[in-house]
mmCIF file of C-alpha atoms in Angstrom:
data_model
loop_
_atom_site.group_PDB
_atom_site.id
_atom_site.type_symbol
_atom_site.label_atom_id
_atom_site.label_comp_id
_atom_site.label_asym_id
_atom_site.label_seq_id
_atom_site.Cartn_x
_atom_site.Cartn_y
_atom_site.Cartn_z
ATOM 1 C CA MET A 1 120.710 86.602 79.973
ATOM 2 C CA SER A 2 122.161 85.731 77.133
ATOM 3 C CA GLN A 3 123.063 81.797 76.669
ATOM 4 C CA THR A 4 126.821 82.163 77.917
ATOM 5 C CA ALA A 5 125.693 83.071 81.172
ATOM 6 C CA ARG A 6 126.670 81.782 83.573
ATOM 7 C CA PHE A 7 124.448 79.350 86.403
ATOM 8 C CA LEU A 8 122.755 81.542 89.263
ATOM 9 C CA SER A 9 122.490 80.355 92.942
ATOM 10 C CA PRO A 10 118.580 81.096 94.216
ATOM 11 C CA SER A 11 120.027 84.376 95.658
ATOM 12 C CA GLU A 12 121.458 85.494 92.741
ATOM 13 C CA ALA A 13 118.820 84.797 90.896
ATOM 14 C CA ALA A 14 115.754 86.306 93.075
ATOM 15 C CA GLN A 15 118.194 89.573 92.723
ATOM 16 C CA TYR A 16 118.198 89.456 89.748
ATOM 17 C CA LEU A 17 114.531 89.598 89.250
ATOM 18 C CA GLY A 18 113.493 91.856 91.697
ATOM 19 C CA VAL A 19 111.914 89.437 94.197
ATOM 20 C CA SER A 20 112.824 87.257 97.602
ATOM 21 C CA THR A 21 114.499 83.924 97.070
ATOM 22 C CA LYS A 22 110.432 82.792 98.688
ATOM 23 C CA ALA A 23 108.745 84.028 95.899
ATOM 24 C CA LEU A 24 110.926 81.900 94.059
ATOM 25 C CA ARG A 25 110.222 78.644 95.805
ATOM 26 C CA LEU A 26 106.303 79.158 95.338
ATOM 27 C CA TYR A 27 106.922 79.425 91.720
ATOM 28 C CA GLU A 28 108.869 76.054 91.760
ATOM 29 C CA GLU A 29 105.929 74.722 94.434
ATOM 30 C CA ARG A 30 103.390 75.864 91.761
ATOM 31 C CA GLY A 31 105.778 73.325 89.067
ATOM 32 C CA LEU A 32 105.685 77.199 87.035
ATOM 33 C CA VAL A 33 110.178 77.267 87.437
ATOM 34 C CA SER A 34 112.009 73.990 87.463
ATOM 35 C CA PRO A 35 115.649 75.041 88.544
ATOM 36 C CA LYS A 36 118.382 72.659 87.908
ATOM 37 C CA ARG A 37 120.311 70.975 91.066
ATOM 38 C CA THR A 38 124.242 71.110 90.690
ATOM 39 C CA ALA A 39 125.777 68.156 91.624
ATOM 40 C CA ALA A 40 125.640 68.521 95.018
ATOM 41 C CA GLY A 41 122.139 68.866 95.034
ATOM 42 C CA TRP A 42 121.624 72.996 94.607
ATOM 43 C CA ARG A 43 119.336 74.479 93.299
ATOM 44 C CA THR A 44 120.625 76.766 89.927
ATOM 45 C CA TYR A 45 118.789 78.684 87.635
ATOM 46 C CA GLY A 46 120.606 78.356 83.885
ATOM 47 C CA PRO A 47 118.949 80.813 80.937
ATOM 48 C CA GLU A 48 115.646 78.947 80.836
ATOM 49 C CA GLU A 49 114.973 78.911 84.293
ATOM 50 C CA MET A 50 115.834 82.702 84.560
ATOM 51 C CA ALA A 51 113.855 83.371 81.271
ATOM 52 C CA ARG A 52 110.249 81.598 82.696
ATOM 53 C CA ALA A 53 111.079 83.063 86.020
ATOM 54 C CA GLY A 54 110.900 86.273 84.276
ATOM 55 C CA GLU A 55 108.203 85.949 82.772
ATOM 56 C CA ILE A 56 106.478 84.780 85.571
ATOM 57 C CA ALA A 57 107.718 88.061 87.797
ATOM 58 C CA ALA A 58 106.574 90.379 85.281
ATOM 59 C CA LEU A 59 102.879 88.543 85.279
ATOM 60 C CA ARG A 60 102.090 88.806 88.592
ATOM 61 C CA THR A 61 103.733 92.803 88.717
ATOM 62 C CA LEU A 62 100.274 92.578 86.415
ATOM 63 C CA GLY A 63 98.476 91.711 89.251
ATOM 64 C CA PHE A 64 97.926 87.818 87.761
ATOM 65 C CA SER A 65 97.419 85.394 90.499
ATOM 66 C CA LEU A 66 99.745 81.864 90.175
ATOM 67 C CA ALA A 67 96.620 80.177 88.794
ATOM 68 C CA GLN A 68 96.536 83.041 85.656
ATOM 69 C CA VAL A 69 100.178 82.732 85.149
ATOM 70 C CA GLU A 70 99.587 79.526 84.908
ATOM 71 C CA ARG A 71 96.682 79.655 82.303
ATOM 72 C CA VAL A 72 98.937 81.980 80.174
ATOM 73 C CA LEU A 73 101.950 80.753 80.682
ATOM 74 C CA THR A 74 99.817 77.118 78.558
ATOM 75 C CA ARG A 75 98.022 79.627 76.471
ATOM 76 C CA ASP A 76 95.074 79.508 77.993
ATOM 77 C CA SER A 77 93.139 83.109 78.390
ATOM 78 C CA GLU A 78 91.134 82.677 81.086
ATOM 79 C CA GLY A 79 90.931 85.424 83.170
ATOM 80 C CA LEU A 80 93.009 87.015 81.515
ATOM 81 C CA LEU A 81 91.240 90.404 80.303
ATOM 82 C CA GLN A 82 90.157 90.803 84.024
ATOM 83 C CA ALA A 83 94.075 90.751 85.541
ATOM 84 C CA LEU A 84 94.691 93.965 82.891
ATOM 85 C CA ASN A 85 91.494 95.295 82.845
ATOM 86 C CA ALA A 86 93.027 95.911 86.582
ATOM 87 C CA HIS A 87 96.488 96.838 85.492
ATOM 88 C CA GLU A 88 94.813 99.468 82.894
ATOM 89 C CA ALA A 89 93.050 100.807 85.997
ATOM 90 C CA ASN A 90 96.407 101.278 87.837
ATOM 91 C CA LEU A 91 98.203 102.958 85.162
ATOM 92 C CA LYS A 92 95.576 105.485 84.172
ATOM 93 C CA THR A 93 95.649 106.484 87.881
ATOM 94 C CA GLU A 94 99.585 106.847 87.727
ATOM 95 C CA LEU A 95 99.192 108.534 84.491
ATOM 96 C CA HIS A 96 96.783 111.067 86.216
ATOM 97 C CA LYS A 97 99.049 112.054 89.031
ATOM 98 C CA LEU A 98 102.188 112.561 86.726
ATOM 99 C CA MET A 99 99.823 114.661 84.374
ATOM 100 C CA GLN A 100 99.457 116.230 87.648
ATOM 101 C CA ARG A 101 103.018 117.319 88.254
ATOM 102 C CA LEU A 102 103.631 117.770 84.733
ATOM 103 C CA GLU A 103 101.378 121.323 85.006
ATOM 104 C CA HIS A 104 102.840 121.968 88.084
ATOM 105 C CA VAL A 105 106.271 122.458 86.304
ATOM 106 C CA HIS A 106 104.469 124.185 83.100
ATOM 107 C CA CYS A 107 103.262 126.706 85.968
ATOM 108 C CA MET A 108 106.784 126.737 87.346
ATOM 109 C CA GLN A 109 107.765 127.005 84.318
ATOM 110 C CA GLU A 110 105.967 130.606 83.258
ATOM 111 C CA LYS A 111 106.472 131.973 86.495
ATOM 112 C CA LEU A 112 109.801 131.364 86.209
ATOM 113 C CA ALA A 113 110.110 132.950 82.378
ATOM 114 C CA GLY A 114 107.786 135.980 84.271
ATOM 115 C CA GLY A 115 110.832 136.343 87.014
ATOM 116 C CA ALA A 116 109.468 134.656 89.794
ATOM 117 C CA LEU A 117 111.205 132.419 91.840
ATOM 118 C CA PRO A 118 109.709 129.066 92.693
ATOM 119 C CA SER A 119 110.000 128.721 96.934
ATOM 120 C CA PRO A 120 111.216 125.193 98.257
ATOM 121 C CA ASP A 121 108.349 124.224 99.588
ATOM 122 C CA ALA A 122 106.529 125.038 95.777
ATOM 123 C CA LEU A 123 110.016 122.160 94.153
ATOM 124 C CA ALA A 124 109.904 119.549 97.503
ATOM 125 C CA ARG A 125 105.975 119.145 96.556
ATOM 126 C CA LEU A 126 106.385 118.774 93.090
ATOM 127 C CA ALA A 127 109.198 116.133 93.663
ATOM 128 C CA GLY A 128 106.235 113.971 95.518
ATOM 129 C CA ARG A 129 107.906 114.922 98.566
ATOM 130 C CA PRO A 130 105.970 115.711 101.702
ATOM 131 C CA VAL A 131 106.709 118.575 103.299
ATOM 132 C CA GLU A 132 103.163 118.812 105.932
ATOM 133 C CA PRO A 133 103.568 116.449 108.793
ATOM 134 C CA ILE A 134 100.591 113.964 108.227
ATOM 135 C CA ALA A 135 99.629 113.830 112.032
ATOM 136 C CA SER A 136 101.967 115.379 114.978
ATOM 137 C CA PHE A 137 100.514 114.174 118.169
ATOM 138 C CA ARG A 138 101.223 112.798 122.187
ATOM 139 C CA LEU A 139 102.413 109.206 122.553
ATOM 140 C CA PRO A 140 100.325 107.435 124.574
ATOM 141 C CA TRP A 141 100.619 104.468 128.131
ATOM 142 C CA PRO A 142 102.858 102.496 128.063
ATOM 143 C CA TRP A 143 104.713 106.289 126.541
ATOM 144 C CA GLY A 144 105.455 109.365 128.404
ATOM 145 C CA GLY A 145 103.358 110.966 126.259
ATOM 146 C CA GLU A 146 105.790 111.913 123.349
ATOM 147 C CA ARG A 147 105.848 113.167 120.693
ATOM 148 C CA PHE A 148 105.536 111.676 118.037
ATOM 149 C CA THR A 149 105.554 112.906 113.178
ATOM 150 C CA LEU A 150 104.597 110.826 110.695
ATOM 151 C CA ARG A 151 105.141 112.982 107.718
ATOM 152 C CA GLU A 152 103.960 109.400 104.905
ATOM 153 C CA LEU A 153 102.061 107.068 104.571
ATOM 154 C CA ARG A 154 102.299 104.772 101.800
ATOM 155 C CA PRO A 155 100.270 101.871 100.565
ATOM 156 C CA LEU A 156 102.059 99.567 102.745
ATOM 157 C CA THR A 157 102.890 100.588 106.292
ATOM 158 C CA TYR A 158 104.047 97.801 109.430
ATOM 159 C CA ILE A 159 103.248 98.112 113.331
ATOM 160 C CA ILE A 160 105.731 96.133 114.626
ATOM 161 C CA GLY A 161 107.122 94.682 118.081
ATOM 162 C CA PRO A 162 107.628 92.530 120.830
ATOM 163 C CA LEU A 163 104.816 91.979 123.309
ATOM 164 C CA GLY A 164 104.148 94.827 126.206
ATOM 165 C CA SER A 165 106.152 97.162 123.443
ATOM 166 C CA GLY A 166 102.459 99.156 123.196
ATOM 167 C CA LYS A 167 102.110 98.880 119.316
ATOM 168 C CA THR A 168 98.547 98.219 119.506
ATOM 169 C CA HIS A 169 97.757 102.017 121.663
ATOM 170 C CA PHE A 170 100.725 102.921 119.312
ATOM 171 C CA ALA A 171 98.084 101.480 116.261
ATOM 172 C CA ARG A 172 94.719 103.015 117.936
ATOM 173 C CA ARG A 173 96.089 106.440 118.274
ATOM 174 C CA LEU A 174 97.086 107.026 114.708
ATOM 175 C CA ALA A 175 93.679 105.745 114.100
ATOM 176 C CA GLU A 176 92.327 108.739 116.508
ATOM 177 C CA VAL A 177 94.430 111.291 114.520
ATOM 178 C CA LEU A 178 94.868 110.836 111.620
ATOM 179 C CA PRO A 179 91.991 111.619 109.130
ATOM 180 C CA GLY A 180 89.424 109.083 107.671
ATOM 181 C CA ALA A 181 90.916 106.472 109.305
ATOM 182 C CA GLY A 182 89.602 102.977 110.444
ATOM 183 C CA PHE A 183 90.567 100.411 112.904
ATOM 184 C CA LEU A 184 89.909 96.841 112.197
ATOM 185 C CA GLY A 185 90.514 94.629 115.622
ATOM 186 C CA LEU A 186 90.044 91.611 116.505
ATOM 187 C CA GLU A 187 86.373 91.045 117.066
ATOM 188 C CA ARG A 188 85.827 90.871 113.815
ATOM 189 C CA LEU A 189 87.413 86.781 114.396
ATOM 190 C CA GLN A 190 84.287 86.690 116.579
ATOM 191 C CA GLU A 191 81.558 87.337 113.452
ATOM 192 C CA ALA A 192 78.761 84.341 113.407
ATOM 193 C CA PRO A 193 79.357 84.126 109.975
ATOM 194 C CA ALA A 194 75.907 83.665 108.550
ATOM 195 C CA GLY A 195 75.926 87.215 110.327
ATOM 196 C CA LEU A 196 79.445 87.999 107.803
ATOM 197 C CA ARG A 197 78.108 86.355 104.896
ATOM 198 C CA GLN A 198 74.538 88.135 104.988
ATOM 199 C CA LYS A 199 76.541 91.271 105.003
ATOM 200 C CA ILE A 200 78.454 90.732 102.063
ATOM 201 C CA GLU A 201 75.876 89.790 100.628
ATOM 202 C CA ALA A 202 73.366 93.311 101.153
ATOM 203 C CA GLU A 203 74.988 94.651 97.857
ATOM 204 C CA PRO A 204 75.109 92.620 95.381
ATOM 205 C CA ALA A 205 78.551 94.350 93.577
ATOM 206 C CA THR A 206 80.133 94.025 96.947
ATOM 207 C CA ALA A 207 79.533 90.743 97.524
ATOM 208 C CA ALA A 208 80.964 90.169 94.160
ATOM 209 C CA ARG A 209 84.047 92.331 94.363
ATOM 210 C CA VAL A 210 84.476 89.901 97.131
ATOM 211 C CA ASP A 211 84.291 86.637 96.399
ATOM 212 C CA ALA A 212 86.188 87.602 92.533
ATOM 213 C CA MET A 213 89.207 88.084 94.850
ATOM 214 C CA ALA A 214 88.289 85.326 97.597
ATOM 215 C CA LEU A 215 88.357 82.778 94.523
ATOM 216 C CA TRP A 216 92.137 84.973 93.404
ATOM 217 C CA LEU A 217 93.356 84.100 96.890
ATOM 218 C CA GLN A 218 92.263 81.282 96.501
ATOM 219 C CA GLU A 219 93.455 80.276 92.861
ATOM 220 C CA ASP A 220 97.661 81.801 94.712
ATOM 221 C CA GLY A 221 97.328 79.158 97.453
ATOM 222 C CA ALA A 222 94.950 80.794 100.659
ATOM 223 C CA THR A 223 92.294 79.538 102.382
ATOM 224 C CA VAL A 224 89.147 80.744 102.483
ATOM 225 C CA SER A 225 88.071 80.718 106.072
ATOM 226 C CA ASP A 226 85.983 83.715 108.132
ATOM 227 C CA ALA A 227 88.776 84.951 108.846
ATOM 228 C CA LEU A 228 90.249 84.960 105.425
ATOM 229 C CA LEU A 229 86.424 87.100 104.080
ATOM 230 C CA ALA A 230 86.334 89.478 107.073
ATOM 231 C CA LEU A 231 89.632 90.677 105.936
ATOM 232 C CA ILE A 232 88.068 91.207 102.186
ATOM 233 C CA ALA A 233 85.396 92.836 103.291
ATOM 234 C CA ALA A 234 86.811 95.395 105.056
ATOM 235 C CA LEU A 235 89.393 95.759 102.503
ATOM 236 C CA ASP A 236 86.678 95.936 99.537
ATOM 237 C CA SER A 237 85.358 99.205 102.001
ATOM 238 C CA ALA A 238 85.736 102.493 100.052
ATOM 239 C CA ASP A 239 85.762 103.401 103.629
ATOM 240 C CA PRO A 240 87.909 104.508 105.705
ATOM 241 C CA ASN A 241 90.438 107.151 104.599
ATOM 242 C CA VAL A 242 92.838 104.582 105.668
ATOM 243 C CA LEU A 243 92.450 101.287 106.809
ATOM 244 C CA ILE A 244 94.644 100.188 110.380
ATOM 245 C CA ILE A 245 94.627 96.348 110.999
ATOM 246 C CA ASP A 246 94.854 94.660 114.197
ATOM 247 C CA MET A 247 97.148 91.404 113.497
ATOM 248 C CA ILE A 248 95.987 90.834 110.002
ATOM 249 C CA GLU A 249 97.883 87.545 110.176
ATOM 250 C CA GLU A 250 95.378 85.732 113.179
ATOM 251 C CA GLY A 251 93.076 83.074 112.189
ATOM 252 C CA LEU A 252 95.489 82.784 108.540
ATOM 253 C CA ASP A 253 97.700 79.742 107.626
ATOM 254 C CA ALA A 254 101.045 80.469 106.024
ATOM 255 C CA ALA A 255 99.489 80.055 102.758
ATOM 256 C CA THR A 256 96.847 82.173 103.280
ATOM 257 C CA GLN A 257 99.126 85.210 104.535
ATOM 258 C CA GLN A 258 101.457 84.778 101.664
ATOM 259 C CA ALA A 259 98.653 84.885 99.255
ATOM 260 C CA LEU A 260 96.753 88.055 100.824
ATOM 261 C CA ILE A 261 100.518 90.133 101.351
ATOM 262 C CA ALA A 262 101.549 89.847 97.567
ATOM 263 C CA LYS A 263 98.025 90.775 96.910
ATOM 264 C CA LEU A 264 97.974 93.948 98.935
ATOM 265 C CA ARG A 265 102.087 94.356 97.479
ATOM 266 C CA GLN A 266 100.320 94.603 93.936
ATOM 267 C CA ARG A 267 97.725 97.559 94.340
ATOM 268 C CA GLY A 268 100.609 99.817 92.722
ATOM 269 C CA PRO A 269 101.963 103.203 94.527
ATOM 270 C CA ALA A 270 98.388 104.984 94.181
ATOM 271 C CA ALA A 271 96.395 102.660 96.221
ATOM 272 C CA ARG A 272 95.151 103.895 99.187
ATOM 273 C CA PRO A 273 96.827 103.145 102.598
ATOM 274 C CA LEU A 274 97.444 100.574 105.109
ATOM 275 C CA VAL A 275 98.425 99.711 108.680
ATOM 276 C CA LEU A 276 98.731 96.273 109.409
ATOM 277 C CA MET A 277 100.275 95.157 112.774
ATOM 278 C CA THR A 278 101.897 91.670 112.435
ATOM 279 C CA ARG A 279 104.641 89.874 113.736
ATOM 280 C CA SER A 280 104.641 87.903 111.170
ATOM 281 C CA SER A 281 107.448 86.955 108.774
ATOM 282 C CA ALA A 282 105.375 85.736 105.937
ATOM 283 C CA ILE A 283 103.385 89.320 105.704
ATOM 284 C CA LEU A 284 106.750 91.164 107.097
ATOM 285 C CA ASP A 285 109.435 89.021 104.135
ATOM 286 C CA LEU A 286 112.070 91.874 104.762
ATOM 287 C CA GLU A 287 113.799 90.457 101.666
ATOM 288 C CA ALA A 288 110.256 91.564 99.900
ATOM 289 C CA VAL A 289 110.003 94.655 101.606
ATOM 290 C CA GLY A 290 109.176 97.439 98.539
ATOM 291 C CA PRO A 291 109.480 101.441 98.030
ATOM 292 C CA ASN A 292 105.559 101.597 98.390
ATOM 293 C CA GLU A 293 106.514 100.066 102.204
ATOM 294 C CA THR A 294 107.381 101.276 105.887
ATOM 295 C CA ILE A 295 108.708 99.833 108.293
ATOM 296 C CA LEU A 296 107.737 101.673 111.918
ATOM 297 C CA LEU A 297 109.239 100.112 115.034
ATOM 298 C CA CYS A 298 107.688 100.265 118.084
ATOM 299 C CA PRO A 299 110.785 99.304 120.441
ATOM 300 C CA ALA A 300 110.974 96.987 124.105
ATOM 301 C CA ASN A 301 112.027 100.182 125.798
ATOM 302 C CA HIS A 302 109.584 102.517 124.982
ATOM 303 C CA SER A 303 111.760 105.096 123.043
ATOM 304 C CA PRO A 304 109.187 106.335 120.857
ATOM 305 C CA PRO A 305 108.988 104.189 117.429
ATOM 306 C CA SER A 306 110.629 104.782 114.875
ATOM 307 C CA GLU A 307 110.938 104.021 110.905
ATOM 308 C CA VAL A 308 113.217 101.314 109.698
ATOM 309 C CA SER A 309 114.839 100.438 106.826
ATOM 310 C CA ALA A 310 114.658 97.173 105.389
ATOM 311 C CA TYR A 311 118.213 96.234 105.243
ATOM 312 C CA PRO A 312 121.107 94.933 107.382
ATOM 313 C CA GLY A 313 122.690 96.927 109.679
ATOM 314 C CA ALA A 314 119.951 99.683 109.237
ATOM 315 C CA ALA A 315 118.796 100.798 113.040
ATOM 316 C CA GLY A 316 116.463 98.540 114.043
ATOM 317 C CA TYR A 317 116.321 96.443 112.003
ATOM 318 C CA GLU A 318 118.596 93.482 114.014
ATOM 319 C CA ALA A 319 114.751 94.452 116.409
ATOM 320 C CA VAL A 320 112.422 94.040 113.764
ATOM 321 C CA ALA A 321 113.827 90.478 112.470
ATOM 322 C CA THR A 322 113.905 89.630 116.215
ATOM 323 C CA CYS A 323 109.911 90.520 116.235
ATOM 324 C CA LEU A 324 109.039 88.330 113.312
ATOM 325 C CA ALA A 325 108.700 84.645 113.447
ATOM 326 C CA SER A 326 106.879 82.439 110.645
ATOM 327 C CA PRO A 327 103.289 81.418 110.819
ATOM 328 C CA THR A 328 103.501 78.011 112.994
ATOM 329 C CA VAL A 329 106.015 79.703 115.224
ATOM 330 C CA ARG A 330 102.780 82.723 115.797
ATOM 331 C CA ALA A 331 100.151 79.999 115.586
ATOM 332 C CA ARG A 332 101.668 79.140 119.006
ATOM 333 C CA THR A 333 101.368 82.664 120.469
ATOM 334 C CA ALA A 334 97.983 83.419 118.921
ATOM 335 C CA GLY A 335 95.615 85.584 121.895
ATOM 336 C CA ILE A 336 98.725 86.219 124.755
ATOM 337 C CA VAL A 337 98.786 89.355 125.204
ATOM 338 C CA ALA A 338 100.513 91.867 127.253
ATOM 339 C CA TRP A 339 100.362 92.279 130.997
ATOM 340 C CA ARG A 340 99.032 95.942 131.986
ATOM 341 C CA PRO A 341 98.369 97.563 134.953
ATOM 342 C CA ARG A 342 95.393 97.759 136.575
ATOM 343 C CA GLU A 343 95.872 101.794 136.610
ATOM 344 C CA ALA A 344 96.741 101.573 132.586
ATOM 345 C CA GLU A 345 93.619 99.861 132.140
ATOM 346 C CA ALA A 346 91.206 102.345 133.837
ATOM 347 C CA ALA A 347 92.830 104.679 132.488
ATOM 348 C CA LYS A 348 91.811 102.817 128.291
#
């Protein structure tokens, strides 16, 4: 942005930088950027503020915590090597996938030169789009056995719906039918702190990774608690291949939720798929949903779950937005379970 550029509102600045307005507010709260104010008191971003906010957004994309960003901006190298090493690992994974696709292109070119036309299926795979569904199954109660087909799993998939919509049954069914999937339920909140810590410390390498992630999140504003440590330990484990987490926000305050989802978004397109049940607007920030994320809505009328695009006007968008609430509001309804008829309980 040139020095002659006009000053931007927070929404305009966020759109220009490719971040959410909530992210800009977080940068301001941490003292990393200081927008100017208009005569009416509105925040505005000029060339200098945009340059600084752009640096912060770029460093966040590299996987830096806000504390690490602050140290880099003040020329303190602490933690820089670790963050760069993590980014290098992500780049190598993406490069490996690209090399595989390049190999397929070369094979097709050779076959085409020999007179063999590639099939539509092969071309679709070359584009990285799934052809065969990952899973196809009949929906459990409270649905009527309709068939649901899941064609792809991105690094982050959100399952959302109002109380009584069946989202927990849907999530558990996904855990049953997806190859190598596992379900992390709310029982994680009842685990004794001593037992949780003992489990983590049983393997020194695991304990070191859990402590490192806890520190990263803490630097980003999170409060380290037993609920957070239970999540970190599950996220650190190499198994299962797909992890489905029941109401990921339970036991976490607003700042912790924001720090956690920011970390999960930085894992890259090749990361292990996570399926997150949520009704928190801090976890599912509709302004921040990226290309590696999917929203699955379980409607109140028990129509089959459907994928919803994260932009106003899209089918199901308003229903998703209505289901979401701030962490403060969510805390008031924590632990509330929708009523189930006895026959449904007996069938579980």
